[in-house]
Amino acid sequence: MTLDPVNLAAIIAMVVATYATRIGGLWLLRFARLTPRMQASFDALPVAVLTALIAPSLVKGGAADLIAAALTLLAATRLPLLPVVVIGVASAVLLRHVMG
Amino acid sequence: MAAAHSSGLAALSAWDEFRQGTVAVVPAAVAVVPFGLLLGALAAQKGLSPLEVGLMSGLMFAGSAQMVAVDLWREPAPWALLGLAALTINLRHLMMGASLSRRLGPFGPWQRVFGMAFLVDEVWALAERRAALGLLHPAYYAGLAALLYANWVVWTITGAILGPAIENPAAWGFDFAFTAIFLGLIVAFWRGRGTALVMAASAAAAVAANAGLGGVWHVLAGGIAGMATAFLLAMWRGKTEP
């Protein structure tokens, strides 16, 4: 178990940067009064961010990943999250194997 | 079970809220295991000790930022570069925190200050979902954070100890677990055709930013494009349905 001082400095720099982005968001709207349109924009943020997180890798994954995504969405309309994840991963593995 | 709390009529005890939070985060905790192991193993290859990996996971608690950091890591550690990388990768949390700040009414000042340290993508998304269904209780948020945090620290340290025995989970298709979780959450946030438009705008902007800029700018680009779409939609609806 070793702890190198330079490594510790790097970890602290990353911790400060990470926490700043997490607490900064609270401060961002502290003094702002949101109009109904701004409220609507923020209400859309979860879907927008979740889509943005996965879109590039889905496109790079090609047809197999896109079909697996469609199956996952279908499963998500009627099942809880855990079986949805199992179905998603299983179909991705299978389709990548068959189509890749 | 999920429907039982959504009415928000009967107040749950703090313990029930905490327990429901831990249950809600189980899929994300399971999905993260292979990646925690891989991160620890890669960090060990770069010369980080299990103690250093545990400190990084325990203090940062940031999966994608840690992955990039380990990729950039060399001896001696380029601390300024690593700090800057963590800052840009985590910029998306500014958006998430701003959005979630509207839901933190029941949180005390210290609960906010401490709680935001655990604002990873999955915690944020599940907290937003809970808030959309009714009320986000601090104990529910604590349940989300506690299980995912303990899970992440344990598995990254295990990866650092096991080291080279770990295989890349993407080779097994585990990378799709995150896609599936995020798709499942999108369905939970679905509010009709407007949601489809937001998704289309976000996907287009994210793919374009990813191709043009690389890195992780696609998350910010998609978030902003989606928000702009919702803004315009609200404007248009305001005109057509007074």
Coordinates of C-alpha atoms in Angstrom, one line a residue:
Chain A
M1 CA 0.0 0.0 0.0
T2 CA 1.8 3.1 -1.2
L3 CA 0.7 6.7 -1.6
D4 CA 2.9 8.8 -3.9
P5 CA 2.7 12.6 -3.1
V6 CA 2.5 13.5 -6.8
N7 CA -0.3 11.0 -7.4
L8 CA -2.1 12.4 -4.4
A9 CA -1.8 15.9 -5.8
A10 CA -3.2 14.7 -9.1
I11 CA -6.1 13.0 -7.3
I12 CA -6.8 16.1 -5.3
A13 CA -6.8 18.3 -8.4
M14 CA -9.4 15.9 -10.0
V15 CA -11.5 15.8 -6.9
V16 CA -11.6 19.6 -6.7
A17 CA -12.5 19.9 -10.4
T18 CA -15.2 17.2 -10.2
Y19 CA -16.8 18.6 -7.1
A20 CA -16.8 22.2 -8.6
T21 CA -18.9 21.0 -11.5
R22 CA -21.3 19.2 -9.2
I23 CA -21.9 22.0 -6.7
G24 CA -21.7 24.7 -9.4
G25 CA -25.0 23.7 -10.9
L26 CA -26.8 24.5 -7.7
W27 CA -25.2 28.0 -7.6
L28 CA -26.1 28.5 -11.3
L29 CA -29.8 28.9 -10.8
R30 CA -29.6 30.3 -7.3
F31 CA -30.5 33.9 -8.2
A32 CA -32.3 33.2 -11.4
R33 CA -36.1 33.2 -11.7
L34 CA -37.1 30.8 -14.4
T35 CA -39.7 31.7 -17.0
P36 CA -42.2 28.9 -18.0
R37 CA -40.2 28.4 -21.2
M38 CA -36.9 28.0 -19.2
Q39 CA -38.8 25.6 -16.9
A40 CA -39.8 23.6 -20.0
S41 CA -36.2 23.5 -21.2
F42 CA -35.0 22.1 -17.9
D43 CA -37.8 19.6 -17.8
A44 CA -36.4 18.3 -21.1
L45 CA -32.9 18.1 -19.8
P46 CA -33.0 14.5 -18.5
V47 CA -34.1 13.0 -21.8
A48 CA -31.7 15.3 -23.8
V49 CA -28.7 14.3 -21.7
L50 CA -29.5 10.6 -21.6
T51 CA -29.9 10.6 -25.4
A52 CA -26.7 12.5 -25.8
L53 CA -24.8 10.1 -23.6
I54 CA -25.7 7.1 -25.8
A55 CA -26.3 8.4 -29.3
P56 CA -22.6 8.5 -30.6
S57 CA -21.8 5.0 -29.4
L58 CA -25.1 3.6 -30.8
V59 CA -24.4 5.1 -34.2
K60 CA -20.8 3.7 -34.1
G61 CA -22.2 0.3 -33.0
G62 CA -24.1 0.1 -36.3
A63 CA -27.2 -1.9 -37.2
A64 CA -26.7 -4.5 -34.4
D65 CA -26.7 -1.9 -31.7
L66 CA -29.6 0.1 -33.2
I67 CA -31.8 -3.0 -33.3
A68 CA -30.8 -4.0 -29.8
A69 CA -31.7 -0.4 -28.7
A70 CA -35.1 -0.7 -30.3
L71 CA -35.7 -4.0 -28.5
T72 CA -34.6 -2.4 -25.2
L73 CA -37.0 0.5 -25.7
L74 CA -39.8 -1.9 -26.4
A75 CA -39.0 -3.9 -23.3
A76 CA -38.7 -0.7 -21.2
T77 CA -42.4 0.2 -22.0
R78 CA -43.6 -2.8 -20.1
L79 CA -40.8 -4.1 -17.7
P80 CA -38.8 -2.8 -14.8
L81 CA -35.2 -1.6 -15.3
L82 CA -33.3 -4.8 -14.3
P83 CA -35.0 -7.2 -16.8
V84 CA -34.7 -4.4 -19.4
V85 CA -30.9 -4.3 -18.9
V86 CA -30.7 -8.1 -19.1
I87 CA -32.7 -8.1 -22.4
G88 CA -30.7 -5.2 -23.8
V89 CA -27.3 -6.7 -23.1
A90 CA -28.4 -10.2 -24.3
S91 CA -29.8 -8.8 -27.5
A92 CA -26.7 -6.7 -28.1
V93 CA -24.3 -9.6 -27.6
L94 CA -26.4 -11.9 -29.8
L95 CA -26.9 -9.4 -32.6
R96 CA -23.3 -8.2 -32.6
H97 CA -22.3 -11.9 -32.9
V98 CA -24.7 -12.7 -35.7
M99 CA -24.4 -9.4 -37.7
G100 CA -20.8 -8.5 -36.9
Chain B
M1 CA -44.4 -1.0 -6.2
A2 CA -43.2 2.1 -8.1
A3 CA -46.8 3.2 -8.5
A4 CA -47.4 3.1 -4.7
H5 CA -45.2 6.0 -3.9
S6 CA -46.0 8.1 -7.0
S7 CA -49.2 9.4 -5.6
G8 CA -47.2 11.1 -3.0
L9 CA -50.1 10.9 -0.6
A10 CA -48.9 8.7 2.2
A11 CA -45.6 10.0 3.6
L12 CA -43.0 7.2 3.8
S13 CA -40.6 6.9 6.6
A14 CA -37.0 8.1 6.0
W15 CA -35.9 4.4 6.2
D16 CA -38.4 3.4 3.6
E17 CA -37.2 6.2 1.3
F18 CA -33.6 5.1 1.8
R19 CA -34.4 1.5 1.1
Q20 CA -36.4 2.4 -2.1
G21 CA -33.4 4.5 -3.3
T22 CA -31.1 1.5 -2.9
V23 CA -33.5 -0.8 -4.7
A24 CA -33.9 1.7 -7.6
V25 CA -30.1 1.9 -8.1
V26 CA -29.5 -1.9 -8.2
P27 CA -29.4 -2.2 -12.0
A28 CA -26.9 0.6 -12.3
A29 CA -24.8 -0.9 -9.5
V30 CA -24.7 -4.3 -11.2
A31 CA -23.9 -2.8 -14.6
V32 CA -21.0 -0.8 -13.2
V33 CA -19.2 -3.9 -11.6
P34 CA -17.2 -5.0 -14.8
F35 CA -16.2 -1.4 -15.4
G36 CA -15.1 -0.8 -11.8
L37 CA -12.9 -4.0 -12.1
L38 CA -11.5 -2.8 -15.5
L39 CA -10.7 0.7 -14.2
G40 CA -8.9 -0.7 -11.2
A41 CA -6.9 -3.1 -13.4
L42 CA -5.9 -0.3 -15.9
A43 CA -4.9 2.0 -13.0
A44 CA -2.7 -0.8 -11.5
Q45 CA -1.0 -1.2 -14.9
K46 CA -0.2 2.6 -14.8
G47 CA 1.5 2.1 -11.4
L48 CA -1.3 3.2 -9.1
S49 CA -1.5 1.3 -5.8
P50 CA -4.9 -0.1 -4.6
L51 CA -4.8 2.6 -1.9
E52 CA -4.5 5.3 -4.5
V53 CA -7.3 3.8 -6.6
G54 CA -9.5 3.6 -3.6
L55 CA -8.8 7.3 -2.8
M56 CA -9.5 8.3 -6.3
S57 CA -12.8 6.4 -6.4
G58 CA -13.8 7.4 -2.9
L59 CA -13.1 11.1 -3.3
M60 CA -13.9 11.6 -7.0
F61 CA -16.7 9.0 -7.6
A62 CA -16.8 9.7 -11.3
G63 CA -16.7 6.7 -13.6
S64 CA -16.0 8.3 -17.0
A65 CA -13.7 11.0 -15.7
Q66 CA -11.6 8.3 -13.8
M67 CA -11.5 6.2 -17.0
V68 CA -10.1 9.1 -18.9
A69 CA -7.7 10.0 -16.1
V70 CA -6.2 6.6 -16.0
D71 CA -5.8 6.7 -19.8
L72 CA -3.9 10.0 -19.5
W73 CA -1.9 8.9 -16.4
R74 CA 1.9 8.6 -16.5
E75 CA 4.8 8.9 -14.1
P76 CA 5.1 11.5 -12.7
A77 CA 1.4 12.3 -12.7
P78 CA 0.5 15.4 -14.8
W79 CA -1.7 16.8 -12.1
A80 CA -2.7 20.0 -14.0
L81 CA -3.7 18.1 -17.1
L82 CA -5.6 15.5 -15.1
G83 CA -7.5 18.3 -13.2
L84 CA -8.4 20.0 -16.4
A85 CA -9.5 16.7 -18.0
A86 CA -11.7 16.0 -15.0
L87 CA -13.2 19.5 -15.3
T88 CA -14.2 19.2 -18.9
I89 CA -15.5 15.7 -18.6
N90 CA -17.6 16.6 -15.7
L91 CA -18.9 19.9 -17.1
R92 CA -22.2 18.1 -17.8
H93 CA -22.8 18.0 -14.1
L94 CA -23.3 21.8 -14.1
M95 CA -26.4 21.2 -16.3
M96 CA -27.5 18.3 -14.2
G97 CA -27.0 20.2 -10.9
A98 CA -28.9 23.2 -12.2
S99 CA -31.8 21.0 -13.2
L100 CA -31.8 19.1 -10.0
S101 CA -31.5 22.2 -7.9
R102 CA -35.2 22.9 -8.6
R103 CA -36.1 19.6 -6.8
L104 CA -34.0 20.0 -3.7
G105 CA -36.7 21.9 -1.6
P106 CA -36.7 19.2 1.1
F107 CA -32.9 19.2 1.4
G108 CA -31.1 21.1 4.2
P109 CA -28.1 23.3 3.2
W110 CA -25.6 20.6 4.3
Q111 CA -27.5 17.9 2.7
R112 CA -27.1 19.8 -0.6
V113 CA -23.4 20.5 -0.1
F114 CA -22.7 16.9 0.8
G115 CA -25.2 15.3 -1.5
M116 CA -23.9 17.0 -4.6
A117 CA -20.6 15.2 -4.2
F118 CA -22.4 12.0 -5.3
L119 CA -24.1 13.5 -8.4
V120 CA -23.0 10.9 -11.0
D121 CA -25.1 10.4 -14.1
E122 CA -27.1 7.4 -12.8
V123 CA -27.9 9.1 -9.4
W124 CA -28.9 12.2 -11.1
A125 CA -31.2 10.5 -13.6
L126 CA -32.9 8.4 -10.9
A127 CA -33.3 11.4 -8.6
E128 CA -34.9 13.4 -11.5
R129 CA -37.2 10.5 -12.2
R130 CA -38.2 10.3 -8.5
A131 CA -38.8 14.0 -8.4
A132 CA -40.9 13.8 -11.6
L133 CA -43.2 11.2 -9.9
G134 CA -43.7 13.2 -6.7
L135 CA -41.1 14.3 -4.2
L136 CA -37.4 13.7 -3.9
H137 CA -36.7 12.9 -0.3
P138 CA -33.1 13.3 1.0
A139 CA -33.2 9.8 2.3
Y140 CA -34.1 8.4 -1.1
Y141 CA -31.2 10.3 -2.7
A142 CA -28.9 9.0 0.1
G143 CA -30.0 5.4 -0.8
L144 CA -29.2 5.9 -4.4
A145 CA -25.8 7.4 -3.6
A146 CA -24.8 5.1 -0.8
L147 CA -25.2 1.8 -2.6
L148 CA -23.7 3.0 -5.9
Y149 CA -20.8 4.7 -4.0
A150 CA -19.9 1.7 -1.9
N151 CA -20.2 -0.6 -4.9
W152 CA -17.9 1.6 -7.0
V153 CA -15.2 1.9 -4.4
V154 CA -15.2 -1.8 -3.6
W155 CA -15.0 -3.0 -7.2
T156 CA -12.4 -0.5 -8.4
I157 CA -10.1 -1.5 -5.5
T158 CA -10.8 -5.2 -6.3
G159 CA -9.8 -4.5 -9.9
A160 CA -6.6 -2.9 -8.8
I161 CA -5.7 -5.9 -6.6
L162 CA -6.7 -8.5 -9.3
G163 CA -5.0 -6.5 -12.0
P164 CA -4.2 -8.2 -15.3
A165 CA -6.7 -11.0 -14.7
I166 CA -9.5 -8.6 -15.7
E167 CA -10.8 -8.6 -19.3
N168 CA -12.3 -5.7 -21.2
P169 CA -16.1 -5.9 -20.4
A170 CA -16.9 -4.3 -23.8
A171 CA -15.6 -7.5 -25.4
W172 CA -18.5 -9.3 -23.6
G173 CA -21.1 -6.7 -24.5
F174 CA -21.4 -5.3 -21.0
D175 CA -20.9 -1.8 -22.5
F176 CA -24.5 -2.0 -23.7
A177 CA -25.7 -2.2 -20.1
F178 CA -25.3 1.5 -19.7
T179 CA -27.1 2.1 -23.0
A180 CA -30.0 -0.1 -21.8
I181 CA -30.2 1.7 -18.4
F182 CA -30.3 5.1 -20.1
L183 CA -32.9 3.9 -22.7
G184 CA -35.0 2.6 -19.8
L185 CA -34.9 5.9 -18.0
I186 CA -35.8 7.8 -21.2
V187 CA -39.0 5.8 -21.4
A188 CA -39.7 6.7 -17.8
F189 CA -39.4 10.4 -18.7
W190 CA -41.6 10.1 -21.8
R191 CA -44.2 12.8 -22.2
G192 CA -45.4 12.4 -25.8
R193 CA -44.2 13.7 -29.2
G194 CA -42.3 16.6 -27.7
T195 CA -40.0 14.1 -26.0
A196 CA -39.3 12.5 -29.4
L197 CA -38.4 15.9 -30.9
V198 CA -36.0 16.6 -27.9
M199 CA -34.4 13.2 -28.4
A200 CA -34.0 13.8 -32.2
A201 CA -32.3 17.2 -31.6
S202 CA -30.1 15.9 -28.9
A203 CA -29.0 12.8 -30.8
A204 CA -28.2 14.9 -33.9
A205 CA -26.2 17.4 -32.0
A206 CA -24.4 14.7 -29.9
V207 CA -23.4 12.7 -33.0
A208 CA -22.2 15.9 -34.8
A209 CA -20.2 17.1 -31.8
N210 CA -18.7 13.7 -31.2
A211 CA -17.5 13.5 -34.9
G212 CA -16.3 17.1 -35.0
L213 CA -14.9 17.7 -31.5
G214 CA -14.3 14.3 -30.0
G215 CA -13.9 13.9 -26.3
V216 CA -17.0 14.2 -24.2
W217 CA -18.4 17.5 -25.7
H218 CA -21.3 15.5 -27.2
V219 CA -23.1 15.4 -23.8
L220 CA -23.1 19.2 -23.5
A221 CA -24.0 19.7 -27.1
G222 CA -26.9 17.2 -26.9
G223 CA -28.1 18.7 -23.6
I224 CA -28.1 22.2 -25.0
A225 CA -29.8 21.2 -28.3
G226 CA -32.5 19.3 -26.3
M227 CA -33.1 22.3 -24.0
A228 CA -33.3 24.7 -27.0
T229 CA -35.8 22.4 -28.7
A230 CA -38.0 22.3 -25.6
F231 CA -37.8 26.1 -25.3
L232 CA -38.9 26.6 -28.9
L233 CA -41.6 24.0 -28.5
A234 CA -43.0 25.8 -25.4
M235 CA -42.9 29.1 -27.3
W236 CA -44.7 27.5 -30.2
R237 CA -47.3 25.9 -28.0
G238 CA -47.8 29.1 -26.1
K239 CA -48.7 30.8 -29.4
T240 CA -51.0 28.0 -30.7
E241 CA -52.7 27.1 -27.4
P242 CA -53.1 30.3 -25.4

